[in-house]
Coordinates of C-alpha atoms in Angstrom, one line a residue:
Chain A
M1 CA 20.9 -33.4 -10.2
A2 CA 23.7 -34.8 -12.3
S3 CA 23.5 -32.2 -15.0
T4 CA 23.2 -29.1 -12.9
S5 CA 25.8 -26.4 -13.5
V6 CA 25.8 -24.9 -10.0
D7 CA 28.1 -25.9 -7.1
V8 CA 25.9 -27.1 -4.3
I9 CA 27.4 -26.0 -0.9
D10 CA 25.8 -26.8 2.4
I11 CA 25.4 -24.0 4.9
D12 CA 24.8 -24.9 8.5
D13 CA 25.9 -21.7 10.2
P14 CA 23.6 -18.7 9.6
S15 CA 26.6 -16.3 10.2
D16 CA 28.6 -17.8 7.4
P17 CA 29.9 -14.8 5.4
R18 CA 29.4 -16.6 2.1
V19 CA 25.7 -15.9 2.4
D20 CA 26.1 -12.2 3.2
D21 CA 24.4 -11.1 0.0
F22 CA 21.2 -12.6 1.3
R23 CA 21.4 -11.1 4.8
D24 CA 18.8 -8.9 6.5
L25 CA 16.4 -8.7 3.5
N26 CA 13.9 -6.6 5.4
S27 CA 16.4 -4.2 7.0
V28 CA 15.7 -0.6 6.0
D29 CA 19.4 0.4 5.9
R30 CA 21.3 -2.9 5.4
R31 CA 19.2 -4.8 2.9
P32 CA 21.4 -6.0 0.0
D33 CA 19.1 -4.7 -2.7
L34 CA 19.5 -1.1 -1.6
P35 CA 20.7 0.8 -4.6
A36 CA 24.4 2.0 -4.5
L37 CA 24.4 5.7 -4.6
P38 CA 27.2 7.9 -6.1
G39 CA 30.1 8.2 -3.6
G40 CA 29.6 4.6 -2.5
R41 CA 27.0 5.5 0.1
V42 CA 24.6 2.8 1.3
G43 CA 23.5 -0.2 -0.7
K44 CA 25.3 -3.1 -2.4
G45 CA 23.0 -2.5 -5.3
L46 CA 22.1 -6.2 -5.7
V47 CA 18.9 -7.6 -7.1
I48 CA 17.1 -10.4 -5.3
A49 CA 14.8 -12.9 -6.9
E50 CA 12.4 -14.8 -4.6
G51 CA 10.9 -18.2 -5.4
V52 CA 11.3 -20.7 -8.1
L53 CA 9.4 -18.9 -10.9
V54 CA 11.2 -15.5 -10.3
A55 CA 14.6 -17.2 -10.0
Q56 CA 13.9 -19.0 -13.3
R57 CA 13.1 -15.7 -14.9
M58 CA 16.2 -14.1 -13.5
I59 CA 18.3 -16.9 -15.0
A60 CA 16.6 -16.2 -18.4
S61 CA 17.3 -12.4 -18.0
R62 CA 20.2 -10.1 -18.4
F63 CA 20.5 -10.2 -14.6
A64 CA 23.0 -13.0 -14.2
P65 CA 22.7 -14.6 -10.8
H66 CA 26.0 -15.0 -9.0
A67 CA 24.6 -17.1 -6.1
F68 CA 21.5 -18.9 -4.8
L69 CA 20.3 -19.7 -1.3
G70 CA 17.6 -22.2 -0.9
V71 CA 16.2 -25.4 0.7
D72 CA 16.8 -28.7 -0.9
K73 CA 13.3 -29.0 -2.3
R74 CA 13.7 -25.8 -4.3
L75 CA 17.1 -26.9 -5.6
T76 CA 15.3 -30.0 -7.0
E77 CA 12.4 -27.9 -8.4
L78 CA 14.9 -25.6 -10.2
D79 CA 16.8 -28.5 -11.7
D80 CA 16.2 -27.7 -15.4
A81 CA 16.8 -24.0 -15.0
L82 CA 20.1 -24.7 -13.2
E83 CA 21.4 -26.7 -16.2
N84 CA 22.0 -23.3 -17.9
P85 CA 25.7 -23.2 -18.9
T86 CA 25.9 -19.6 -17.7
L87 CA 25.5 -20.9 -14.2
R88 CA 28.6 -23.1 -14.3
G89 CA 30.4 -22.8 -11.0
V90 CA 27.8 -20.5 -9.4
P91 CA 27.2 -21.5 -5.8
F92 CA 23.9 -22.8 -4.7
Y93 CA 24.0 -22.4 -0.9
R94 CA 21.7 -25.2 0.4
A95 CA 20.3 -24.6 3.9
S96 CA 17.5 -25.6 6.1
A97 CA 14.4 -23.4 6.3
D98 CA 15.5 -22.3 9.8
V99 CA 19.0 -21.4 8.8
M100 CA 17.6 -19.4 5.8
A101 CA 15.2 -17.6 8.2
D102 CA 18.2 -16.6 10.4
V103 CA 20.1 -15.3 7.4
V104 CA 17.3 -13.3 5.7
G105 CA 15.7 -12.2 8.9
F106 CA 12.3 -13.7 8.6
H107 CA 10.7 -17.0 7.5
L108 CA 10.7 -16.9 3.7
N109 CA 8.0 -19.3 2.5
R110 CA 9.2 -19.2 -1.1
G111 CA 12.2 -21.3 -0.1
V112 CA 14.8 -20.0 -2.6
L113 CA 16.6 -16.8 -3.5
A114 CA 18.9 -15.8 -6.3
V115 CA 21.1 -12.7 -6.3
A116 CA 22.6 -10.7 -9.1
R117 CA 24.6 -7.6 -9.5
R118 CA 22.8 -4.7 -11.3
P119 CA 23.9 -4.7 -15.0
P120 CA 24.6 -1.3 -16.7
V121 CA 21.5 0.8 -16.9
L122 CA 19.8 1.0 -20.3
D123 CA 19.4 4.2 -22.3
V124 CA 15.9 5.5 -23.0
A125 CA 16.7 6.0 -26.7
D126 CA 18.0 2.4 -27.1
V127 CA 15.0 1.0 -25.3
V128 CA 12.6 3.0 -27.4
E129 CA 14.3 2.1 -30.7
R130 CA 12.7 -1.4 -31.0
A131 CA 9.4 -0.7 -29.2
H132 CA 5.9 -0.1 -30.4
T133 CA 4.1 0.3 -27.1
V134 CA 5.7 1.7 -24.0
A135 CA 4.5 2.8 -20.5
I136 CA 6.0 5.9 -19.0
L137 CA 5.6 6.5 -15.2
E138 CA 5.8 9.7 -13.3
G139 CA 5.7 9.9 -9.5
V140 CA 4.8 6.2 -9.0
N141 CA 6.6 5.5 -5.8
D142 CA 4.8 2.3 -4.7
H143 CA 6.8 -0.8 -5.3
E144 CA 3.8 -3.1 -5.6
N145 CA 2.2 -0.8 -8.2
I146 CA 5.5 -0.7 -10.2
G147 CA 5.7 -4.5 -9.9
S148 CA 2.1 -4.9 -11.2
I149 CA 2.8 -2.6 -14.1
F150 CA 5.7 -4.7 -15.2
R151 CA 3.6 -7.9 -14.9
N152 CA 0.8 -6.3 -16.9
A153 CA 3.2 -4.9 -19.5
A154 CA 4.7 -8.4 -20.0
G155 CA 1.2 -10.1 -20.2
L156 CA -0.4 -7.5 -22.5
G157 CA 2.4 -6.9 -25.0
V158 CA 4.0 -3.7 -23.9
D159 CA 7.6 -3.5 -24.9
A160 CA 9.2 -1.3 -22.3
V161 CA 8.7 0.7 -19.1
L162 CA 10.2 4.2 -18.8
F163 CA 10.6 6.1 -15.5
G164 CA 10.2 9.8 -15.1
A165 CA 10.7 11.8 -11.9
G166 CA 9.6 10.6 -8.5
C167 CA 9.4 6.8 -9.1
A168 CA 10.5 4.1 -6.8
D169 CA 13.3 1.6 -7.6
P170 CA 11.9 -1.2 -9.9
L171 CA 14.7 -3.6 -8.7
Y172 CA 13.6 -3.7 -5.1
R173 CA 12.9 -7.2 -4.0
R174 CA 9.1 -6.7 -3.4
C175 CA 8.7 -5.1 -6.8
V176 CA 10.6 -7.9 -8.6
R177 CA 8.4 -10.4 -6.7
V178 CA 5.1 -8.7 -7.5
S179 CA 6.2 -8.4 -11.2
M180 CA 6.5 -12.2 -11.2
G181 CA 10.1 -11.5 -12.4
H182 CA 9.1 -9.4 -15.4
A183 CA 10.9 -6.4 -13.9
L184 CA 14.0 -8.4 -15.0
L185 CA 12.7 -9.2 -18.4
V186 CA 10.8 -6.1 -19.7
P187 CA 13.4 -3.5 -20.7
F188 CA 13.3 -0.3 -18.7
A189 CA 15.2 3.0 -18.5
R190 CA 15.1 6.2 -16.6
F191 CA 14.9 9.7 -18.1
D192 CA 17.8 11.9 -17.0
D193 CA 16.1 15.1 -18.1
W194 CA 12.4 15.1 -17.1
P195 CA 10.1 15.9 -18.7
R196 CA 12.1 17.4 -21.5
G197 CA 13.5 13.9 -22.4
L198 CA 10.1 12.9 -23.5
S199 CA 10.9 14.5 -26.9
V200 CA 12.9 11.3 -27.7
L201 CA 9.5 9.5 -28.0
N202 CA 8.3 12.0 -30.6
D203 CA 11.7 11.7 -32.4
H204 CA 11.0 8.0 -32.7
G205 CA 7.5 8.5 -34.0
F206 CA 5.5 7.7 -30.8
R207 CA 2.2 9.3 -30.0
T208 CA 2.4 10.2 -26.3
V209 CA -1.0 9.6 -24.5
A210 CA -1.5 11.0 -21.0
L211 CA -3.9 8.9 -19.0
T212 CA -6.0 11.3 -17.0
P213 CA -9.7 11.5 -15.9
G214 CA -9.4 15.2 -16.3
P215 CA -11.1 17.6 -18.8
G216 CA -10.0 17.7 -22.5
S217 CA -9.4 13.9 -22.6
V218 CA -10.8 11.5 -25.2
P219 CA -12.1 8.0 -24.4
L220 CA -9.2 5.6 -24.3
R221 CA -10.4 3.7 -27.3
E222 CA -9.9 6.8 -29.5
A223 CA -6.3 7.2 -28.4
V224 CA -4.6 4.0 -29.3
D225 CA -4.7 3.7 -33.1
A226 CA -1.2 4.9 -33.9
A227 CA 1.8 2.8 -35.1
K228 CA 3.6 3.6 -31.9
V229 CA 2.0 4.6 -28.6
A230 CA 3.5 5.7 -25.3
F231 CA 1.1 5.7 -22.3
L232 CA 1.9 8.2 -19.5
V233 CA 0.6 7.3 -16.1
G234 CA 0.9 9.2 -12.8
A235 CA 0.5 8.1 -9.2
E236 CA -2.9 7.7 -7.7
G237 CA -4.1 10.9 -6.2
P238 CA -1.8 13.5 -7.7
G239 CA -1.8 12.0 -11.2
L240 CA 0.4 13.3 -13.9
S241 CA 2.0 16.8 -13.5
E242 CA 0.5 19.6 -15.6
T243 CA 3.8 20.0 -17.4
V244 CA 3.8 16.4 -18.5
M245 CA 0.2 16.5 -19.6
R246 CA 0.9 19.6 -21.7
A247 CA 4.0 17.9 -23.2
S248 CA 1.9 14.9 -24.3
D249 CA 0.1 14.6 -27.7
L250 CA -3.2 13.5 -26.4
R251 CA -5.1 13.1 -23.1
A252 CA -7.3 10.0 -22.7
H253 CA -9.6 8.7 -20.0
I254 CA -11.1 5.3 -19.0
P255 CA -14.9 5.9 -18.9
M256 CA -15.9 5.5 -15.3
S257 CA -19.1 5.4 -13.3
R258 CA -20.2 8.6 -11.5
G259 CA -19.2 9.0 -7.9
T260 CA -16.2 6.8 -8.1
D261 CA -12.5 7.5 -7.9
S262 CA -10.0 6.9 -10.5
L263 CA -8.7 3.3 -10.7
N264 CA -5.5 2.0 -9.1
V265 CA -2.6 3.1 -11.4
A266 CA -1.5 -0.5 -12.3
T267 CA -5.2 -1.4 -13.1
A268 CA -5.6 1.7 -15.2
A269 CA -2.4 0.9 -17.1
A270 CA -3.5 -2.7 -17.6
I271 CA -6.7 -1.4 -19.2
A272 CA -4.8 0.9 -21.5
F273 CA -2.4 -1.9 -22.5
Y274 CA -5.4 -4.2 -23.1
E275 CA -7.1 -1.5 -25.3
R276 CA -3.9 -1.1 -27.2
A277 CA -3.5 -4.8 -27.8
R278 CA -7.2 -5.1 -28.6
S279 CA -7.0 -2.6 -31.5
G280 CA -3.7 -3.7 -32.7
T281 CA -2.0 -6.7 -34.3
M282 CA -2.1 -8.9 -31.2
N283 CA -5.7 -9.8 -31.8
A284 CA -5.7 -9.6 -35.6
Chain B
M1 CA -19.3 22.0 13.9
A2 CA -22.6 23.6 14.9
S3 CA -24.7 21.5 12.5
T4 CA -23.1 18.1 13.1
S5 CA -25.5 15.4 14.3
V6 CA -23.0 13.3 16.2
D7 CA -22.2 13.6 19.9
V8 CA -18.6 14.5 20.4
I9 CA -17.1 12.7 23.4
D10 CA -13.5 13.1 24.4
I11 CA -11.6 9.9 25.3
D12 CA -8.4 10.3 27.3
D13 CA -8.1 6.7 28.7
P14 CA -7.3 4.1 26.1
S15 CA -8.9 1.4 28.3
D16 CA -12.3 3.2 28.3
P17 CA -14.8 0.5 27.5
R18 CA -16.8 2.9 25.3
V19 CA -14.2 2.4 22.5
D20 CA -14.2 -1.4 22.8
D21 CA -15.6 -1.8 19.3
F22 CA -12.3 -0.3 17.9
R23 CA -9.9 -2.3 20.1
D24 CA -7.1 -4.6 18.9
L25 CA -7.9 -4.2 15.2
N26 CA -5.0 -6.3 14.1
S27 CA -5.6 -9.1 16.6
V28 CA -6.1 -12.5 14.9
D29 CA -8.7 -13.7 17.4
R30 CA -10.1 -10.5 19.0
R31 CA -10.5 -8.0 16.2
P32 CA -14.0 -6.6 16.2
D33 CA -14.6 -7.3 12.5
L34 CA -14.3 -11.0 12.9
P35 CA -17.6 -12.5 11.6
A36 CA -19.9 -13.9 14.2
L37 CA -20.3 -17.6 13.6
P38 CA -23.4 -19.7 14.4
G39 CA -23.6 -20.6 18.1
G40 CA -22.2 -17.2 19.1
R41 CA -18.5 -18.3 18.6
V42 CA -15.8 -15.7 18.0
G43 CA -16.3 -12.4 16.4
K44 CA -18.5 -9.4 17.1
G45 CA -19.3 -9.3 13.4
L46 CA -18.7 -5.6 13.1
V47 CA -17.6 -3.6 10.0
I48 CA -14.8 -1.1 10.3
A49 CA -14.3 1.9 7.9
E50 CA -10.9 3.5 8.0
G51 CA -10.2 7.1 6.9
V52 CA -12.4 10.0 5.8
L53 CA -13.3 8.8 2.4
V54 CA -14.3 5.3 3.5
A55 CA -16.2 6.6 6.5
Q56 CA -18.1 9.0 4.2
R57 CA -19.0 6.0 2.0
M58 CA -20.1 4.0 5.1
I59 CA -22.4 6.8 6.1
A60 CA -23.9 6.8 2.6
S61 CA -24.3 3.0 2.6
R62 CA -26.8 0.5 4.2
F63 CA -24.1 0.0 6.9
A64 CA -25.2 2.5 9.5
P65 CA -22.3 3.6 11.7
H66 CA -23.1 3.4 15.4
A67 CA -19.8 5.1 16.6
F68 CA -16.7 6.9 15.4
L69 CA -13.2 7.1 16.8
G70 CA -10.9 9.8 15.5
V71 CA -8.6 12.7 16.0
D72 CA -10.0 16.3 16.0
K73 CA -8.6 17.0 12.5
R74 CA -10.6 14.2 10.9
L75 CA -13.8 15.3 12.9
T76 CA -13.5 18.6 11.1
E77 CA -12.8 17.0 7.7
L78 CA -15.9 14.8 8.1
D79 CA -18.1 17.8 9.1
D80 CA -20.5 17.7 6.1
A81 CA -20.9 14.0 6.2
L82 CA -21.6 14.1 9.9
E83 CA -24.6 16.4 9.4
N84 CA -26.5 13.4 8.1
P85 CA -29.7 13.1 10.2
T86 CA -29.2 9.3 10.5
L87 CA -26.3 10.1 12.7
R88 CA -28.2 12.0 15.3
G89 CA -26.9 11.0 18.8
V90 CA -24.2 8.7 17.4
P91 CA -21.0 9.1 19.5
F92 CA -17.9 10.5 17.9
Y93 CA -15.1 9.5 20.3
R94 CA -12.5 12.2 19.9
A95 CA -8.9 11.1 21.0
S96 CA -5.3 12.0 20.4
A97 CA -3.3 10.0 17.9
D98 CA -1.5 8.3 20.8
V99 CA -4.7 7.3 22.6
M100 CA -6.1 6.0 19.3
A101 CA -2.9 3.9 18.7
D102 CA -3.3 2.4 22.2
V103 CA -6.9 1.4 21.5
V104 CA -6.5 0.0 18.0
G105 CA -3.1 -1.6 18.7
F106 CA -1.0 0.3 16.1
H107 CA -0.5 3.8 14.7
L108 CA -3.3 4.4 12.3
N109 CA -2.3 7.1 9.9
R110 CA -5.8 7.6 8.5
G111 CA -6.9 9.1 11.8
V112 CA -10.5 8.1 11.9
L113 CA -12.6 4.9 12.1
A114 CA -16.3 4.3 11.9
V115 CA -18.0 1.1 13.0
A116 CA -21.2 -0.5 12.0
R117 CA -23.1 -3.7 12.7
R118 CA -23.5 -6.1 9.8
P119 CA -27.0 -5.6 8.3
P120 CA -28.9 -8.7 7.2
V121 CA -27.3 -10.5 4.3
L122 CA -28.8 -10.0 0.8
D123 CA -30.2 -12.8 -1.2
V124 CA -28.6 -13.7 -4.5
A125 CA -31.9 -13.6 -6.4
D126 CA -32.7 -10.1 -5.0
V127 CA -29.3 -8.7 -5.9
V128 CA -29.5 -10.2 -9.4
E129 CA -33.0 -8.9 -10.1
R130 CA -32.0 -5.3 -10.9
A131 CA -28.5 -6.1 -12.3
H132 CA -27.2 -6.1 -15.9
T133 CA -23.5 -7.0 -15.1
V134 CA -22.3 -9.0 -12.2
A135 CA -19.0 -10.5 -11.1
I136 CA -19.0 -14.0 -9.5
L137 CA -16.0 -15.1 -7.5
E138 CA -14.9 -18.6 -6.7
G139 CA -12.0 -19.4 -4.3
V140 CA -10.8 -15.8 -4.1
N141 CA -9.5 -15.8 -0.6
D142 CA -7.2 -12.7 -0.7
H143 CA -8.8 -9.7 1.0
E144 CA -6.9 -7.2 -1.1
N145 CA -8.0 -8.9 -4.4
I146 CA -11.6 -8.8 -3.2
G147 CA -11.3 -5.2 -2.2
S148 CA -9.8 -4.3 -5.6
I149 CA -12.6 -6.2 -7.4
F150 CA -15.2 -4.1 -5.5
R151 CA -13.4 -0.9 -6.4
N152 CA -13.1 -1.9 -10.0
A153 CA -16.8 -3.0 -10.1
A154 CA -17.9 0.4 -8.8
G155 CA -15.7 2.3 -11.2
L156 CA -16.5 0.3 -14.3
G157 CA -20.3 -0.1 -13.9
V158 CA -20.7 -3.6 -12.5
D159 CA -23.9 -3.8 -10.5
A160 CA -23.1 -6.6 -8.0
V161 CA -20.5 -9.0 -6.7
L162 CA -21.5 -12.6 -5.9
F163 CA -19.5 -15.1 -3.8
G164 CA -19.2 -18.8 -4.5
A165 CA -17.3 -21.2 -2.4
G166 CA -13.9 -20.6 -0.9
C167 CA -13.9 -16.8 -0.8
A168 CA -12.7 -14.5 2.0
D169 CA -14.9 -12.1 4.0
P170 CA -15.5 -9.0 2.0
L171 CA -16.3 -7.0 5.2
Y172 CA -12.8 -7.5 6.7
R173 CA -11.3 -4.0 7.4
R174 CA -8.5 -4.4 4.9
C175 CA -10.9 -5.4 2.1
V176 CA -13.2 -2.5 2.9
R177 CA -10.1 -0.1 2.8
V178 CA -8.7 -1.5 -0.5
S179 CA -12.2 -1.2 -2.0
M180 CA -12.2 2.5 -1.1
G181 CA -15.4 1.8 0.7
H182 CA -17.2 0.3 -2.3
A183 CA -17.5 -3.1 -0.6
L184 CA -20.2 -1.2 1.5
L185 CA -21.9 0.3 -1.6
V186 CA -21.8 -2.4 -4.3
P187 CA -24.5 -5.0 -3.4
F188 CA -23.1 -8.5 -2.8
A189 CA -24.5 -11.8 -1.8
R190 CA -23.3 -15.4 -1.2
F191 CA -24.5 -18.5 -2.9
D192 CA -25.7 -21.1 -0.3
D193 CA -25.7 -23.9 -2.9
W194 CA -22.5 -23.8 -4.9
P195 CA -22.3 -24.1 -7.9
R196 CA -25.8 -25.3 -8.4
G197 CA -27.1 -21.9 -7.3
L198 CA -25.7 -20.4 -10.5
S199 CA -28.9 -21.4 -12.3
V200 CA -30.5 -18.3 -10.8
L201 CA -28.4 -16.3 -13.2
N202 CA -29.8 -18.2 -16.2
D203 CA -33.3 -17.9 -14.7
H204 CA -32.8 -14.1 -14.8
G205 CA -31.5 -14.1 -18.4
F206 CA -27.8 -13.7 -17.7
R207 CA -25.1 -15.1 -19.9
T208 CA -22.5 -16.7 -17.6
V209 CA -18.9 -16.1 -18.9
A210 CA -16.1 -18.0 -17.2
L211 CA -12.8 -16.1 -17.5
T212 CA -10.1 -18.6 -18.1
P213 CA -6.9 -18.8 -20.2
G214 CA -7.7 -22.4 -21.0
P215 CA -8.7 -24.2 -24.2
G216 CA -12.1 -23.7 -25.7
S217 CA -12.3 -20.1 -24.8
V218 CA -13.2 -17.2 -27.1
P219 CA -11.4 -13.8 -26.9
L220 CA -13.1 -11.6 -24.2
R221 CA -14.4 -9.1 -26.8
E222 CA -16.6 -11.9 -28.3
A223 CA -18.2 -12.8 -25.0
V224 CA -19.8 -9.6 -23.7
D225 CA -22.6 -8.7 -26.2
A226 CA -25.5 -9.9 -24.2
A227 CA -28.2 -7.9 -22.4
K228 CA -27.0 -9.4 -19.1
V229 CA -23.6 -10.8 -18.4
A230 CA -22.1 -12.5 -15.3
F231 CA -18.3 -12.9 -15.2
L232 CA -17.0 -15.8 -13.3
V233 CA -13.5 -15.5 -11.9
G234 CA -11.3 -17.8 -9.9
A235 CA -8.3 -17.4 -7.7
E236 CA -4.8 -16.9 -9.3
G237 CA -3.2 -20.2 -9.7
P238 CA -6.0 -22.8 -9.4
G239 CA -8.5 -20.6 -11.4
L240 CA -12.1 -21.7 -11.6
S241 CA -13.1 -25.3 -10.8
E242 CA -13.9 -27.6 -13.8
T243 CA -17.5 -27.9 -12.5
V244 CA -18.1 -24.2 -12.6
M245 CA -16.5 -23.9 -16.0
R246 CA -18.8 -26.6 -17.3
A247 CA -21.8 -24.9 -15.7
S248 CA -21.1 -21.6 -17.5
D249 CA -22.5 -20.6 -20.9
L250 CA -19.2 -19.5 -22.4
R251 CA -15.4 -19.5 -21.6
A252 CA -13.5 -16.3 -22.5
H253 CA -9.8 -15.3 -22.3
I254 CA -7.9 -12.1 -22.3
P255 CA -5.4 -12.3 -25.1
M256 CA -1.9 -12.5 -23.5
S257 CA 1.7 -12.5 -24.7
R258 CA 3.5 -15.8 -24.9
G259 CA 5.5 -16.9 -21.9
T260 CA 3.6 -14.9 -19.4
D261 CA 1.3 -16.0 -16.6
S262 CA -2.3 -15.1 -16.3
L263 CA -3.0 -11.7 -14.8
N264 CA -3.8 -10.9 -11.2
V265 CA -7.5 -11.8 -10.6
A266 CA -8.6 -8.2 -9.8
T267 CA -6.8 -6.9 -12.9
A268 CA -8.3 -9.6 -15.1
A269 CA -11.7 -8.7 -13.7
A270 CA -11.1 -5.0 -14.4
I271 CA -10.3 -5.7 -18.0
A272 CA -13.5 -7.8 -18.3
F273 CA -15.6 -5.0 -16.7
Y274 CA -13.9 -2.5 -19.1
E275 CA -14.7 -4.6 -22.1
R276 CA -18.3 -5.0 -21.0
A277 CA -18.7 -1.2 -20.5
R278 CA -16.9 -0.5 -23.8
S279 CA -19.3 -2.6 -25.8
G280 CA -22.3 -1.4 -23.9
T281 CA -24.4 1.6 -23.1
M282 CA -21.9 3.3 -20.9
N283 CA -19.9 4.5 -23.9
A284 CA -22.8 4.9 -26.2

């Protein structure tokens, strides 16, 4: 542990105020990763990374951890990542599993947490500037689906995730965990003006492709051969709004067997990302 | 409701023994869908379908429901499906949402349950006989992943799911629910002799393709052009065992971005199923 940058501080008392940023993680109205709303209402607006892998990815991301809480075993496992000079002087609160459980409110089997403040939000136009493939979500309000979409985006070469109306917070702990930390690494931004803001994609030369099993759609494989592609996906059930489908350049479907439903939204997105990578330079 | 085949019976007392097959659904050791083990130990070995859509699919499957428990609204919604002559005389226990919650042990927002006995298990050779594409699972012990694999199999034209060692019960309520009922419709079977039993696939002219990000694997697109293909998938993390990989005809990987993990097992399977359908007759 000689080379670690963090300050290791032992915590024996679960009520110690120094670990308040990790308190009551499952509380509906007090969890530290509730977004801060205008006017200072509710949340601290923090971001929580759970487990060694996700904490490592947070350290590598633009979300700079300002504290850790973990058991000694995880401190050892994080050793290399904690050598990062950006962590100089950052406290690593070392506690027993029981003290940790008292602080967070349940037994956390991943054994370590990192916490960061939310950095400034990114602008859609800036995010799109350097991208060739993006995913745009509308009405996706399930944290696990959003987490999976980030994970699939990272794995299958998608450059950014953009949020239209009605989507859940991608920085909620469960979402970050399901994303395997990629919600902290894949750039994302939110449209202020939805769906009119979609025009920025066309301004940047993107083909916008609405994924829908509905009529007037081409098979997915015929939709992805453009220099820049933006996939639009909606929530399971309602799907994309008619307005958004009309605003898109093309509608595409994944060929499905008769008598089945559409796929889960994250699975459908993964297949679109795969088809895009398959026909593009990734496999060349 | 004139044409319905079921007998509607009102239940006011949650302790009524007639609804015992729906009792304590979340109980670890008393839930009715615990498998019956040899020697009569533990479970009743029942199968529970939750919600209108999944109940409809159970009615259409080889799992014949012998009772329903639901609120009046769901009875109405199921009307057409309940006209099925195989349901003549089957009781539909009609209860309030509160009585239902007392019986099952929690508030069930899907409002209706159907229960069936497990039919005889199918034989691997019989299942394989009529199939062109199958998925074979090893060590997949997460019910939601298994449910997703059934849903993806149904949607993307896979004929059967086969279970090697170390897999969870595909007929657990949560798995059936996540599968959208397709765990009841897509034929499945379990290998008695694992992995030696895999030879039955070769006997039936299948190419066995092990999905693995490891060395010696070809890109997925190069693996699927056989008349019959069996995809082998392992659990996230450990993946397929070395023995199984050695026993397969070919290893194939999904091309991934650097610095990312493998995909979730159900997502990887969905991409393999999609690639198979893409290169096959489904899109012809």
